[in-house]
Amino acid sequence: MKLKIAILGTRGIPNYYGGFEHISEYVSAGLVKKGHSVTVYNSHNHPYEADTWNGVNIVHCYDPEYLIGTAGQFAYDFNCLMDARKRKFDVVLLMGYTSSSVWGHLYPPNSVIITNMDGLEWKRSKYSKPVQQFLKYAEKLAVKHSQYYISDSRIIRSYLKDKYEVDSRYIPYGADLFSDQEREQFDKSEVLKEDYFLLMARMEPENNIETILEGFNNSSSKKSFMVLGDTSNRFGKFITHRFKNDDRIQFKGANFDNSVVRALQNNSYLYFHGHSVGGTNPSLLEAMASEALIAAHNNPFNKSVLNSDAFYFDNANEVRHLVENVQRKDTEREMVKNNLHKIQYQFNWEVVINDYEDFILECYQQQHGKVIKA
């Protein structure tokens, strides 16, 4: 039996934004290949305007965020849910809960509701105390109104078990190994191999961008430092202004061309991953898959993925030490190799898509008491 599945809670596919869009791309197309009917909800502002993408149905819903800011996210999620209620989906997969769980009483009543619980959003330092309190409330509502749960990190899974006594299925993100074809496409005239440091992140305080760049700024390194990410928000403008006098630091803006990003990761001397809140981060997995040598912020989320196969930092002084002292020798090559092994066997998309399908079928079977053949 094949199911009619909806994916809500993202700005849409193909990905022009972040993690949930990234995984929705792969999972939706993968489930279609397995014979399911899959619909993804897109913001009407999304650059992709067609009604299908790689066999996935696209529903474009009005999204007033561009007019009224954050409040528009709640309106967008409301519009998506109102549409989903009409379409008789077997399963609704909600990616996150930040602006959707307040509408929990409006979740499609006859659909199996599965929520990917995201990564402790209330811990993000960009939010004020009142917003953090609201996000804790939204998390509680998501637990209340969902029937089944997905955690993309074992840390999140343990948290949900301890806090709410709910079992969630651990399904991480995935990544594709860096291919020989990608190696051949790389233009060495654009970037000298291993001649630069790199970070890729949204410009938010909890991603430790200021700490990383401060450490580099204080170093004696002759290499350049490339920063990938949209700097148009308030924190991005602050960061670019703060380091404007360091010619070595190059702000390259956001880049959603995966082949370019992976080539930059592959050829970097050291890739800095500063994310400190959230589950398994897609850009970290991409860096691992692209054979980057990684320096990561010292926290349980990153350590649960990288283990001992990365350098770690807590502050700018430790970043400076890494910038000035990390070598590319046998030990470092072994770290890269071990991370590739993790991608191959733990974090590859085929495994992730299979896990999503297995869990969706299992949830539907439990809810309806039916035996389903995948």
CSV table of C-alpha atoms in Angstrom, one decimal:
chain,number,residue,atom,x,y,z
A,1,MET,CA,0.0,0.0,0.0
A,2,LYS,CA,1.3,3.4,-0.9
A,3,LEU,CA,0.4,6.5,1.1
A,4,LYS,CA,-0.6,10.1,0.4
A,5,ILE,CA,1.9,12.2,2.4
A,6,ALA,CA,2.2,15.9,3.0
A,7,ILE,CA,5.3,17.8,4.2
A,8,LEU,CA,4.7,21.1,5.9
A,9,GLY,CA,6.8,23.6,7.9
A,10,THR,CA,9.4,24.6,5.4
A,11,ARG,CA,9.7,27.6,3.1
A,12,GLY,CA,9.7,25.0,0.2
A,13,ILE,CA,11.7,23.0,-2.2
A,14,PRO,CA,14.1,23.1,-3.9
A,15,ASN,CA,16.2,24.4,-1.0
A,16,TYR,CA,17.0,28.1,-1.0
A,17,TYR,CA,17.1,28.5,2.8
A,18,GLY,CA,18.2,25.9,5.3
A,19,GLY,CA,18.1,22.5,7.0
A,20,PHE,CA,14.5,21.5,6.8
A,21,GLU,CA,14.2,22.5,3.2
A,22,HIS,CA,17.4,20.5,2.5
A,23,ILE,CA,16.1,17.3,4.0
A,24,SER,CA,12.6,17.8,2.6
A,25,GLU,CA,14.1,17.9,-0.9
A,26,TYR,CA,15.7,14.5,-0.5
A,27,VAL,CA,13.0,12.8,1.5
A,28,SER,CA,10.1,14.0,-0.7
A,29,ALA,CA,11.8,12.9,-3.9
A,30,GLY,CA,12.9,9.6,-2.4
A,31,LEU,CA,9.4,8.8,-1.2
A,32,VAL,CA,8.0,9.5,-4.6
A,33,LYS,CA,10.5,7.0,-6.1
A,34,LYS,CA,9.2,4.4,-3.7
A,35,GLY,CA,5.7,5.0,-5.1
A,36,HIS,CA,4.1,7.3,-2.6
A,37,SER,CA,2.2,10.5,-3.5
A,38,VAL,CA,4.0,13.3,-1.8
A,39,THR,CA,3.0,17.0,-1.5
A,40,VAL,CA,5.4,19.7,-0.2
A,41,TYR,CA,4.0,23.1,0.8
A,42,ASN,CA,6.0,26.1,-0.5
A,43,SER,CA,5.8,29.8,0.3
A,44,HIS,CA,4.3,31.8,-2.6
A,45,ASN,CA,7.5,33.8,-2.5
A,46,HIS,CA,9.6,30.8,-3.2
A,47,PRO,CA,11.7,31.3,-6.4
A,48,TYR,CA,10.5,27.9,-7.8
A,49,GLU,CA,7.0,28.5,-9.2
A,50,ALA,CA,6.1,25.2,-10.9
A,51,ASP,CA,3.5,22.8,-9.4
A,52,THR,CA,5.8,19.7,-9.4
A,53,TRP,CA,9.4,19.1,-8.7
A,54,ASN,CA,11.0,15.7,-9.4
A,55,GLY,CA,7.6,14.0,-9.1
A,56,VAL,CA,6.7,15.9,-5.9
A,57,ASN,CA,3.5,17.9,-5.9
A,58,ILE,CA,4.0,21.6,-4.9
A,59,VAL,CA,1.3,23.6,-3.2
A,60,HIS,CA,2.0,27.3,-3.1
A,61,CYS,CA,0.5,29.1,0.0
A,62,TYR,CA,0.3,32.7,0.7
A,63,ASP,CA,3.2,33.8,3.0
A,64,PRO,CA,3.0,37.4,4.4
A,65,GLU,CA,6.4,37.2,6.2
A,66,TYR,CA,7.9,39.6,3.7
A,67,LEU,CA,5.3,42.2,4.7
A,68,ILE,CA,4.9,41.7,8.5
A,69,GLY,CA,8.0,39.9,9.6
A,70,THR,CA,8.0,36.9,11.9
A,71,ALA,CA,4.3,37.0,12.5
A,72,GLY,CA,3.9,36.1,8.9
A,73,GLN,CA,5.4,32.7,9.6
A,74,PHE,CA,2.4,31.9,11.8
A,75,ALA,CA,0.0,33.1,9.0
A,76,TYR,CA,1.8,31.0,6.4
A,77,ASP,CA,1.7,27.8,8.6
A,78,PHE,CA,-2.0,28.5,9.2
A,79,ASN,CA,-2.7,28.8,5.5
A,80,CYS,CA,-0.8,25.5,4.8
A,81,LEU,CA,-2.7,23.7,7.5
A,82,MET,CA,-6.1,25.0,6.2
A,83,ASP,CA,-5.2,23.7,2.7
A,84,ALA,CA,-4.0,20.3,4.0
A,85,ARG,CA,-7.2,19.8,5.9
A,86,LYS,CA,-9.0,19.7,2.5
A,87,ARG,CA,-6.8,17.2,0.8
A,88,LYS,CA,-7.2,14.0,2.9
A,89,PHE,CA,-3.6,13.1,3.4
A,90,ASP,CA,-2.8,9.8,5.1
A,91,VAL,CA,0.2,11.3,6.8
A,92,VAL,CA,1.2,14.9,7.6
A,93,LEU,CA,4.9,15.3,8.3
A,94,LEU,CA,5.6,18.6,10.1
A,95,MET,CA,9.2,19.9,9.9
A,96,GLY,CA,9.6,21.8,13.2
A,97,TYR,CA,7.0,23.4,15.4
A,98,THR,CA,8.1,27.1,15.9
A,99,SER,CA,5.1,28.7,14.2
A,100,SER,CA,2.8,25.7,13.6
A,101,SER,CA,2.2,24.1,16.9
A,102,VAL,CA,0.0,27.0,18.1
A,103,TRP,CA,-2.4,25.7,15.4
A,104,GLY,CA,-2.3,22.2,16.8
A,105,HIS,CA,-6.0,22.0,17.3
A,106,LEU,CA,-6.3,22.6,13.5
A,107,TYR,CA,-4.0,19.7,12.5
A,108,PRO,CA,-5.8,17.6,9.9
A,109,PRO,CA,-8.0,15.3,12.1
A,110,ASN,CA,-7.9,12.2,10.0
A,111,SER,CA,-4.2,12.3,9.1
A,112,VAL,CA,-1.4,10.7,11.1
A,113,ILE,CA,0.6,13.6,12.5
A,114,ILE,CA,4.4,13.2,12.7
A,115,THR,CA,6.6,16.1,13.9
A,116,ASN,CA,10.3,16.4,13.3
A,117,MET,CA,11.1,18.2,16.6
A,118,ASP,CA,14.0,20.4,15.5
A,119,GLY,CA,16.8,21.4,17.8
A,120,LEU,CA,15.8,23.1,21.1
A,121,GLU,CA,14.9,26.4,19.4
A,122,TRP,CA,14.3,28.1,22.7
A,123,LYS,CA,18.1,28.0,23.4
A,124,ARG,CA,19.0,30.2,20.5
A,125,SER,CA,20.6,33.4,21.8
A,126,LYS,CA,19.2,35.5,19.0
A,127,TYR,CA,15.8,35.3,20.8
A,128,SER,CA,14.7,37.6,23.7
A,129,LYS,CA,13.6,36.0,27.0
A,130,PRO,CA,9.9,36.3,26.1
A,131,VAL,CA,10.4,34.7,22.7
A,132,GLN,CA,12.4,31.9,24.4
A,133,GLN,CA,9.5,31.3,26.8
A,134,PHE,CA,7.1,31.2,23.9
A,135,LEU,CA,9.3,28.6,22.1
A,136,LYS,CA,9.3,26.4,25.2
A,137,TYR,CA,5.5,26.7,25.1
A,138,ALA,CA,5.4,25.9,21.3
A,139,GLU,CA,7.6,22.8,21.9
A,140,LYS,CA,5.1,21.6,24.6
A,141,LEU,CA,2.2,22.1,22.2
A,142,ALA,CA,4.1,20.2,19.5
A,143,VAL,CA,4.4,17.3,21.8
A,144,LYS,CA,0.8,17.5,22.8
A,145,HIS,CA,-0.7,17.7,19.3
A,146,SER,CA,1.5,15.3,17.5
A,147,GLN,CA,1.1,11.5,17.5
A,148,TYR,CA,4.6,10.5,16.6
A,149,TYR,CA,8.0,12.3,16.7
A,150,ILE,CA,11.3,12.4,14.9
A,151,SER,CA,14.6,13.6,16.4
A,152,ASP,CA,17.5,14.3,14.0
A,153,SER,CA,20.0,14.1,17.0
A,154,ARG,CA,20.4,11.5,19.7
A,155,ILE,CA,20.8,14.5,22.1
A,156,ILE,CA,17.3,15.7,21.1
A,157,ARG,CA,15.9,12.2,21.5
A,158,SER,CA,17.2,11.9,25.0
A,159,TYR,CA,15.9,15.4,25.8
A,160,LEU,CA,12.4,14.6,24.7
A,161,LYS,CA,12.4,11.3,26.6
A,162,ASP,CA,13.6,13.0,29.8
A,163,LYS,CA,11.4,16.2,29.5
A,164,TYR,CA,8.1,14.8,28.1
A,165,GLU,CA,8.5,11.0,28.5
A,166,VAL,CA,7.9,10.5,24.7
A,167,ASP,CA,9.7,8.2,22.4
A,168,SER,CA,10.9,9.7,19.2
A,169,ARG,CA,12.6,8.0,16.2
A,170,TYR,CA,16.2,9.0,15.6
A,171,ILE,CA,16.6,9.8,11.9
A,172,PRO,CA,19.5,12.2,11.1
A,173,TYR,CA,20.2,14.2,8.0
A,174,GLY,CA,22.2,12.7,5.1
A,175,ALA,CA,24.9,13.7,2.7
A,176,ASP,CA,26.4,12.4,-0.5
A,177,LEU,CA,30.0,11.5,-0.8
A,178,PHE,CA,32.3,13.8,-2.8
A,179,SER,CA,32.4,12.2,-6.2
A,180,ASP,CA,35.2,11.9,-8.8
A,181,GLN,CA,33.0,13.9,-11.2
A,182,GLU,CA,32.9,16.8,-8.6
A,183,ARG,CA,36.7,16.6,-8.3
A,184,GLU,CA,37.1,17.0,-12.0
A,185,GLN,CA,34.7,20.0,-12.2
A,186,PHE,CA,36.6,22.0,-9.7
A,187,ASP,CA,38.4,25.0,-11.3
A,188,LYS,CA,41.7,25.4,-9.5
A,189,SER,CA,42.1,28.9,-10.9
A,190,GLU,CA,39.3,30.1,-8.7
A,191,VAL,CA,40.6,28.9,-5.4
A,192,LEU,CA,44.1,27.7,-4.5
A,193,LYS,CA,43.8,24.3,-2.8
A,194,GLU,CA,44.0,24.5,1.0
A,195,ASP,CA,44.9,28.2,0.9
A,196,TYR,CA,42.0,29.4,2.9
A,197,PHE,CA,39.8,28.8,6.0
A,198,LEU,CA,36.1,28.5,5.5
A,199,LEU,CA,32.8,28.7,7.5
A,200,MET,CA,29.3,28.4,6.2
A,201,ALA,CA,26.3,29.5,8.4
A,202,ARG,CA,23.4,31.7,8.8
A,203,MET,CA,24.5,35.0,10.4
A,204,GLU,CA,23.2,34.3,14.0
A,205,PRO,CA,25.0,34.7,17.3
A,206,GLU,CA,24.7,31.1,18.4
A,207,ASN,CA,26.7,30.0,15.3
A,208,ASN,CA,29.8,31.5,17.0
A,209,ILE,CA,30.8,33.4,13.8
A,210,GLU,CA,32.1,36.4,15.8
A,211,THR,CA,34.2,34.1,18.0
A,212,ILE,CA,35.7,32.3,15.0
A,213,LEU,CA,36.5,35.5,13.1
A,214,GLU,CA,37.9,37.2,16.2
A,215,GLY,CA,40.3,34.3,16.7
A,216,PHE,CA,41.3,34.4,13.1
A,217,ASN,CA,41.6,38.2,13.1
A,218,ASN,CA,44.0,38.0,16.1
A,219,SER,CA,46.2,35.4,14.3
A,220,SER,CA,49.3,35.7,12.3
A,221,SER,CA,48.0,33.6,9.5
A,222,LYS,CA,48.7,34.6,5.9
A,223,LYS,CA,45.8,32.6,4.6
A,224,SER,CA,42.4,34.1,3.7
A,225,PHE,CA,39.1,33.3,5.5
A,226,MET,CA,36.0,32.8,3.4
A,227,VAL,CA,32.6,33.3,5.0
A,228,LEU,CA,29.5,31.9,3.2
A,229,GLY,CA,26.1,33.2,4.4
A,230,ASP,CA,23.7,36.0,3.8
A,231,THR,CA,24.9,39.1,5.7
A,232,SER,CA,21.9,41.3,5.1
A,233,ASN,CA,20.4,40.8,8.6
A,234,ARG,CA,21.3,42.9,11.6
A,235,PHE,CA,23.9,40.4,13.0
A,236,GLY,CA,25.4,40.0,9.5
A,237,LYS,CA,25.8,43.7,9.1
A,238,PHE,CA,27.4,43.9,12.6
A,239,ILE,CA,29.9,41.1,11.7
A,240,THR,CA,30.9,42.6,8.3
A,241,HIS,CA,31.4,46.0,9.9
A,242,ARG,CA,33.4,44.6,12.8
A,243,PHE,CA,35.9,42.8,10.6
A,244,LYS,CA,35.9,45.2,7.6
A,245,ASN,CA,39.5,46.2,8.2
A,246,ASP,CA,40.9,42.6,7.9
A,247,ASP,CA,41.5,42.1,4.2
A,248,ARG,CA,42.0,38.4,4.7
A,249,ILE,CA,38.3,37.9,5.7
A,250,GLN,CA,36.1,37.6,2.6
A,251,PHE,CA,32.3,37.7,3.0
A,252,LYS,CA,31.0,35.8,0.0
A,253,GLY,CA,27.2,35.9,0.7
A,254,ALA,CA,24.9,32.9,0.6
A,255,ASN,CA,25.5,30.2,-2.0
A,256,PHE,CA,22.9,27.5,-2.8
A,257,ASP,CA,24.9,25.9,-5.6
A,258,ASN,CA,25.8,22.7,-3.9
A,259,SER,CA,28.6,21.8,-6.2
A,260,VAL,CA,30.4,25.1,-5.5
A,261,VAL,CA,29.9,24.8,-1.8
A,262,ARG,CA,31.2,21.2,-1.7
A,263,ALA,CA,34.3,22.2,-3.8
A,264,LEU,CA,35.0,25.0,-1.4
A,265,GLN,CA,34.6,22.7,1.6
A,266,ASN,CA,36.8,20.1,-0.1
A,267,ASN,CA,39.6,22.5,-0.8
A,268,SER,CA,39.6,24.4,2.4
A,269,TYR,CA,42.6,24.1,4.8
A,270,LEU,CA,40.3,23.9,7.8
A,271,TYR,CA,36.5,24.2,7.9
A,272,PHE,CA,35.0,25.9,11.0
A,273,HIS,CA,31.6,24.8,12.2
A,274,GLY,CA,30.4,27.1,14.9
A,275,HIS,CA,26.8,25.9,15.4
A,276,SER,CA,26.0,25.4,19.0
A,277,VAL,CA,22.2,24.8,19.0
A,278,GLY,CA,20.2,22.3,17.1
A,279,GLY,CA,20.4,18.7,16.1
A,280,THR,CA,22.5,17.1,13.4
A,281,ASN,CA,23.5,20.0,11.2
A,282,PRO,CA,23.3,19.5,7.4
A,283,SER,CA,26.2,21.8,6.6
A,284,LEU,CA,28.4,19.8,9.0
A,285,LEU,CA,27.5,16.5,7.2
A,286,GLU,CA,28.2,18.2,3.8
A,287,ALA,CA,31.6,19.2,5.1
A,288,MET,CA,32.3,15.7,6.3
A,289,ALA,CA,31.2,14.3,3.0
A,290,SER,CA,33.3,16.8,1.1
A,291,GLU,CA,36.4,15.6,2.9
A,292,ALA,CA,37.0,18.8,4.8
A,293,LEU,CA,39.2,18.8,7.9
A,294,ILE,CA,36.9,20.2,10.6
A,295,ALA,CA,37.2,22.5,13.6
A,296,ALA,CA,33.9,22.5,15.5
A,297,HIS,CA,32.4,24.4,18.5
A,298,ASN,CA,32.7,22.2,21.6
A,299,ASN,CA,29.2,21.1,22.4
A,300,PRO,CA,27.3,17.8,22.6
A,301,PHE,CA,25.5,18.1,19.3
A,302,ASN,CA,28.7,18.4,17.3
A,303,LYS,CA,30.5,15.8,19.4
A,304,SER,CA,27.8,13.3,18.9
A,305,VAL,CA,28.4,13.4,15.2
A,306,LEU,CA,32.2,14.0,14.9
A,307,ASN,CA,33.4,12.2,18.0
A,308,SER,CA,37.2,12.5,18.1
A,309,ASP,CA,37.5,13.2,14.4
A,310,ALA,CA,37.7,17.0,14.6
A,311,PHE,CA,39.4,19.8,16.4
A,312,TYR,CA,37.3,21.6,19.0
A,313,PHE,CA,37.1,25.2,20.3
A,314,ASP,CA,35.3,27.1,23.0
A,315,ASN,CA,36.6,30.6,22.5
A,316,ALA,CA,38.5,33.0,20.2
A,317,ASN,CA,41.9,32.1,21.8
A,318,GLU,CA,41.4,28.5,21.0
A,319,VAL,CA,40.4,29.4,17.4
A,320,ARG,CA,43.6,31.4,17.0
A,321,HIS,CA,45.6,28.5,18.3
A,322,LEU,CA,44.0,26.2,15.7
A,323,VAL,CA,44.5,28.7,12.9
A,324,GLU,CA,48.2,29.0,13.7
A,325,ASN,CA,49.0,25.4,14.6
A,326,VAL,CA,46.8,22.8,12.7
A,327,GLN,CA,48.8,20.8,10.2
A,328,ARG,CA,47.6,18.6,7.4
A,329,LYS,CA,49.5,15.3,8.2
A,330,ASP,CA,48.6,11.6,8.7
A,331,THR,CA,46.6,12.2,11.8
A,332,GLU,CA,44.4,14.8,10.1
A,333,ARG,CA,44.0,12.7,7.0
A,334,GLU,CA,42.8,9.8,9.3
A,335,MET,CA,40.2,12.2,10.8
A,336,VAL,CA,38.9,13.1,7.3
A,337,LYS,CA,38.8,9.4,6.4
A,338,ASN,CA,36.8,8.4,9.6
A,339,ASN,CA,34.2,11.1,8.9
A,340,LEU,CA,33.8,9.8,5.4
A,341,HIS,CA,33.1,6.4,6.8
A,342,LYS,CA,30.3,7.9,9.0
A,343,ILE,CA,28.7,9.5,6.0
A,344,GLN,CA,28.9,6.2,4.1
A,345,TYR,CA,27.3,4.1,6.8
A,346,GLN,CA,25.3,6.4,9.1
A,347,PHE,CA,24.4,9.6,7.3
A,348,ASN,CA,23.8,8.7,3.7
A,349,TRP,CA,20.5,9.7,2.0
A,350,GLU,CA,19.5,6.2,1.0
A,351,VAL,CA,19.5,5.1,4.6
A,352,VAL,CA,17.7,8.3,5.7
A,353,ILE,CA,15.0,8.0,3.1
A,354,ASN,CA,14.4,4.3,4.0
A,355,ASP,CA,14.2,5.2,7.7
A,356,TYR,CA,11.6,7.9,7.0
A,357,GLU,CA,9.5,5.5,4.9
A,358,ASP,CA,9.8,2.7,7.5
A,359,PHE,CA,8.7,5.1,10.3
A,360,ILE,CA,5.9,6.6,8.3
A,361,LEU,CA,4.5,3.2,7.4
A,362,GLU,CA,4.9,2.0,11.0
A,363,CYS,CA,3.0,5.0,12.4
A,364,TYR,CA,0.2,4.7,9.8
A,365,GLN,CA,-0.1,1.0,10.6
A,366,GLN,CA,-0.2,1.6,14.4
A,367,GLN,CA,-2.9,4.3,13.9
A,368,HIS,CA,-5.1,2.3,11.6
A,369,GLY,CA,-4.3,-1.2,12.7
A,370,LYS,CA,-3.4,-2.2,9.2
A,371,VAL,CA,-0.6,-4.4,8.0
A,372,ILE,CA,1.2,-2.5,5.2
A,373,LYS,CA,3.6,-3.8,2.6
A,374,ALA,CA,6.2,-1.2,1.6
